[in-house]
Amino acid sequence: MKIIVISLRKDGHGAEEFAPYLDAEAKTALGFVAEDFVRELYSIQGGRGAVSIVEAESEAEAREKMAELPLAKAGLLDIQFYPVTAFRAIKPLADTL
């Protein structure tokens, strides 16, 4: 199952609160890429957060995995999950080729 995950920094926290976790956060995220859990990873401009395209058996599995992020453990992220499928017009269009 493909899931778009949007991880945003929670409001009301200064940069100094995030700083101690950033190296571990990057290491964990790269580990997710190496495990093929995260298929694509993008930073949101302005340092507000990240967008990940993940592959998991279920949304629950994705939630458990993303909860391992150091910033999530510290309660500094608002993480949103959007399970997706292929756009409905793609298969009928492909069938005409």
mmCIF file with all atom_site columns, C-alpha atoms in Angstrom, residues 16-84:
data_model
loop_
_atom_site.group_PDB
_atom_site.id
_atom_site.type_symbol
_atom_site.label_atom_id
_atom_site.label_alt_id
_atom_site.label_comp_id
_atom_site.label_asym_id
_atom_site.label_entity_id
_atom_site.label_seq_id
_atom_site.pdbx_PDB_ins_code
_atom_site.Cartn_x
_atom_site.Cartn_y
_atom_site.Cartn_z
_atom_site.occupancy
_atom_site.B_iso_or_equiv
_atom_site.pdbx_formal_charge
_atom_site.auth_seq_id
_atom_site.auth_comp_id
_atom_site.auth_asym_id
_atom_site.auth_atom_id
_atom_site.pdbx_PDB_model_num
ATOM 1  C CA . GLU A 1 16 ? 16.444 25.188 19.540 1.00 0.00 ? 16 GLU A CA 1
ATOM 2  C CA . GLU A 1 17 ? 13.926 22.507 20.555 1.00 0.00 ? 17 GLU A CA 1
ATOM 3  C CA . PHE A 1 18 ? 14.355 20.676 17.237 1.00 0.00 ? 18 PHE A CA 1
ATOM 4  C CA . ALA A 1 19 ? 18.139 21.010 16.977 1.00 0.00 ? 19 ALA A CA 1
ATOM 5  C CA . PRO A 1 20 ? 19.143 18.175 19.353 1.00 0.00 ? 20 PRO A CA 1
ATOM 6  C CA . TYR A 1 21 ? 17.133 15.658 17.295 1.00 0.00 ? 21 TYR A CA 1
ATOM 7  C CA . LEU A 1 22 ? 18.029 16.625 13.720 1.00 0.00 ? 22 LEU A CA 1
ATOM 8  C CA . ASP A 1 23 ? 21.047 14.351 13.189 1.00 0.00 ? 23 ASP A CA 1
ATOM 9  C CA . ALA A 1 24 ? 19.224 11.324 14.606 1.00 0.00 ? 24 ALA A CA 1
ATOM 10 C CA . GLU A 1 25 ? 16.128 12.247 12.577 1.00 0.00 ? 25 GLU A CA 1
ATOM 11 C CA . ALA A 1 26 ? 18.157 12.300 9.345  1.00 0.00 ? 26 ALA A CA 1
ATOM 12 C CA . LYS A 1 27 ? 19.843 9.002  10.204 1.00 0.00 ? 27 LYS A CA 1
ATOM 13 C CA . THR A 1 28 ? 16.499 7.348  10.962 1.00 0.00 ? 28 THR A CA 1
ATOM 14 C CA . ALA A 1 29 ? 14.931 8.699  7.761  1.00 0.00 ? 29 ALA A CA 1
ATOM 15 C CA . LEU A 1 30 ? 17.842 7.425  5.662  1.00 0.00 ? 30 LEU A CA 1
ATOM 16 C CA . GLY A 1 31 ? 17.481 4.058  7.390  1.00 0.00 ? 31 GLY A CA 1
ATOM 17 C CA . PHE A 1 32 ? 13.832 4.006  6.305  1.00 0.00 ? 32 PHE A CA 1
ATOM 18 C CA . VAL A 1 33 ? 14.998 4.625  2.722  1.00 0.00 ? 33 VAL A CA 1
ATOM 19 C CA . ALA A 1 34 ? 17.559 1.806  2.972  1.00 0.00 ? 34 ALA A CA 1
ATOM 20 C CA . GLU A 1 35 ? 14.810 -0.521 4.264  1.00 0.00 ? 35 GLU A CA 1
ATOM 21 C CA . ASP A 1 36 ? 12.651 0.466  1.249  1.00 0.00 ? 36 ASP A CA 1
ATOM 22 C CA . PHE A 1 37 ? 9.907  1.694  3.593  1.00 0.00 ? 37 PHE A CA 1
ATOM 23 C CA . VAL A 1 38 ? 10.387 5.265  2.369  1.00 0.00 ? 38 VAL A CA 1
ATOM 24 C CA . ARG A 1 39 ? 10.355 5.297  -1.431 1.00 0.00 ? 39 ARG A CA 1
ATOM 25 C CA . GLU A 1 40 ? 10.596 9.082  -1.876 1.00 0.00 ? 40 GLU A CA 1
ATOM 26 C CA . LEU A 1 41 ? 11.523 11.814 0.597  1.00 0.00 ? 41 LEU A CA 1
ATOM 27 C CA . TYR A 1 42 ? 11.194 15.580 0.208  1.00 0.00 ? 42 TYR A CA 1
ATOM 28 C CA . SER A 1 43 ? 11.782 18.594 2.438  1.00 0.00 ? 43 SER A CA 1
ATOM 29 C CA . ILE A 1 44 ? 9.055  21.214 2.556  1.00 0.00 ? 44 ILE A CA 1
ATOM 30 C CA . GLN A 1 45 ? 10.535 24.592 1.658  1.00 0.00 ? 45 GLN A CA 1
ATOM 31 C CA . GLY A 1 46 ? 11.217 26.813 4.624  1.00 0.00 ? 46 GLY A CA 1
ATOM 32 C CA . GLY A 1 47 ? 12.116 23.932 6.937  1.00 0.00 ? 47 GLY A CA 1
ATOM 33 C CA . ARG A 1 48 ? 8.503  23.347 7.975  1.00 0.00 ? 48 ARG A CA 1
ATOM 34 C CA . GLY A 1 49 ? 8.655  19.576 7.566  1.00 0.00 ? 49 GLY A CA 1
ATOM 35 C CA . ALA A 1 50 ? 8.843  16.724 5.088  1.00 0.00 ? 50 ALA A CA 1
ATOM 36 C CA . VAL A 1 51 ? 6.771  14.717 2.641  1.00 0.00 ? 51 VAL A CA 1
ATOM 37 C CA . SER A 1 52 ? 7.416  10.987 2.369  1.00 0.00 ? 52 SER A CA 1
ATOM 38 C CA . ILE A 1 53 ? 6.021  8.426  -0.021 1.00 0.00 ? 53 ILE A CA 1
ATOM 39 C CA . VAL A 1 54 ? 6.046  5.164  1.918  1.00 0.00 ? 54 VAL A CA 1
ATOM 40 C CA . GLU A 1 55 ? 5.187  1.551  1.185  1.00 0.00 ? 55 GLU A CA 1
ATOM 41 C CA . ALA A 1 56 ? 3.533  -0.446 3.976  1.00 0.00 ? 56 ALA A CA 1
ATOM 42 C CA . GLU A 1 57 ? 1.068  -3.291 4.439  1.00 0.00 ? 57 GLU A CA 1
ATOM 43 C CA . SER A 1 58 ? -1.377 -0.902 6.122  1.00 0.00 ? 58 SER A CA 1
ATOM 44 C CA . GLU A 1 59 ? -1.775 2.638  7.390  1.00 0.00 ? 59 GLU A CA 1
ATOM 45 C CA . ALA A 1 60 ? -1.388 1.263  10.920 1.00 0.00 ? 60 ALA A CA 1
ATOM 46 C CA . GLU A 1 61 ? 2.014  -0.182 10.010 1.00 0.00 ? 61 GLU A CA 1
ATOM 47 C CA . ALA A 1 62 ? 3.079  3.157  8.511  1.00 0.00 ? 62 ALA A CA 1
ATOM 48 C CA . ARG A 1 63 ? 1.946  4.974  11.656 1.00 0.00 ? 63 ARG A CA 1
ATOM 49 C CA . GLU A 1 64 ? 3.971  2.616  13.864 1.00 0.00 ? 64 GLU A CA 1
ATOM 50 C CA . LYS A 1 65 ? 7.065  3.059  11.721 1.00 0.00 ? 65 LYS A CA 1
ATOM 51 C CA . MET A 1 66 ? 6.836  6.859  11.550 1.00 0.00 ? 66 MET A CA 1
ATOM 52 C CA . ALA A 1 67 ? 6.399  6.954  15.339 1.00 0.00 ? 67 ALA A CA 1
ATOM 53 C CA . GLU A 1 68 ? 10.025 5.752  15.539 1.00 0.00 ? 68 GLU A CA 1
ATOM 54 C CA . LEU A 1 69 ? 11.290 9.117  14.273 1.00 0.00 ? 69 LEU A CA 1
ATOM 55 C CA . PRO A 1 70 ? 13.114 11.015 17.039 1.00 0.00 ? 70 PRO A CA 1
ATOM 56 C CA . LEU A 1 71 ? 11.066 14.180 16.447 1.00 0.00 ? 71 LEU A CA 1
ATOM 57 C CA . ALA A 1 72 ? 7.850  12.148 16.645 1.00 0.00 ? 72 ALA A CA 1
ATOM 58 C CA . LYS A 1 73 ? 8.988  10.529 19.896 1.00 0.00 ? 73 LYS A CA 1
ATOM 59 C CA . ALA A 1 74 ? 9.718  14.005 21.266 1.00 0.00 ? 74 ALA A CA 1
ATOM 60 C CA . GLY A 1 75 ? 6.193  15.143 20.393 1.00 0.00 ? 75 GLY A CA 1
ATOM 61 C CA . LEU A 1 76 ? 7.439  17.782 17.953 1.00 0.00 ? 76 LEU A CA 1
ATOM 62 C CA . LEU A 1 77 ? 5.729  16.542 14.774 1.00 0.00 ? 77 LEU A CA 1
ATOM 63 C CA . ASP A 1 78 ? 2.199  16.567 13.455 1.00 0.00 ? 78 ASP A CA 1
ATOM 64 C CA . ILE A 1 79 ? 2.107  13.587 11.065 1.00 0.00 ? 79 ILE A CA 1
ATOM 65 C CA . GLN A 1 80 ? -0.698 13.108 8.544  1.00 0.00 ? 80 GLN A CA 1
ATOM 66 C CA . PHE A 1 81 ? -1.260 9.906  6.548  1.00 0.00 ? 81 PHE A CA 1
ATOM 67 C CA . TYR A 1 82 ? -2.964 9.700  3.156  1.00 0.00 ? 82 TYR A CA 1
ATOM 68 C CA . PRO A 1 83 ? -3.295 6.199  1.646  1.00 0.00 ? 83 PRO A CA 1
ATOM 69 C CA . VAL A 1 84 ? -3.454 6.484  -2.158 1.00 0.00 ? 84 VAL A CA 1
#
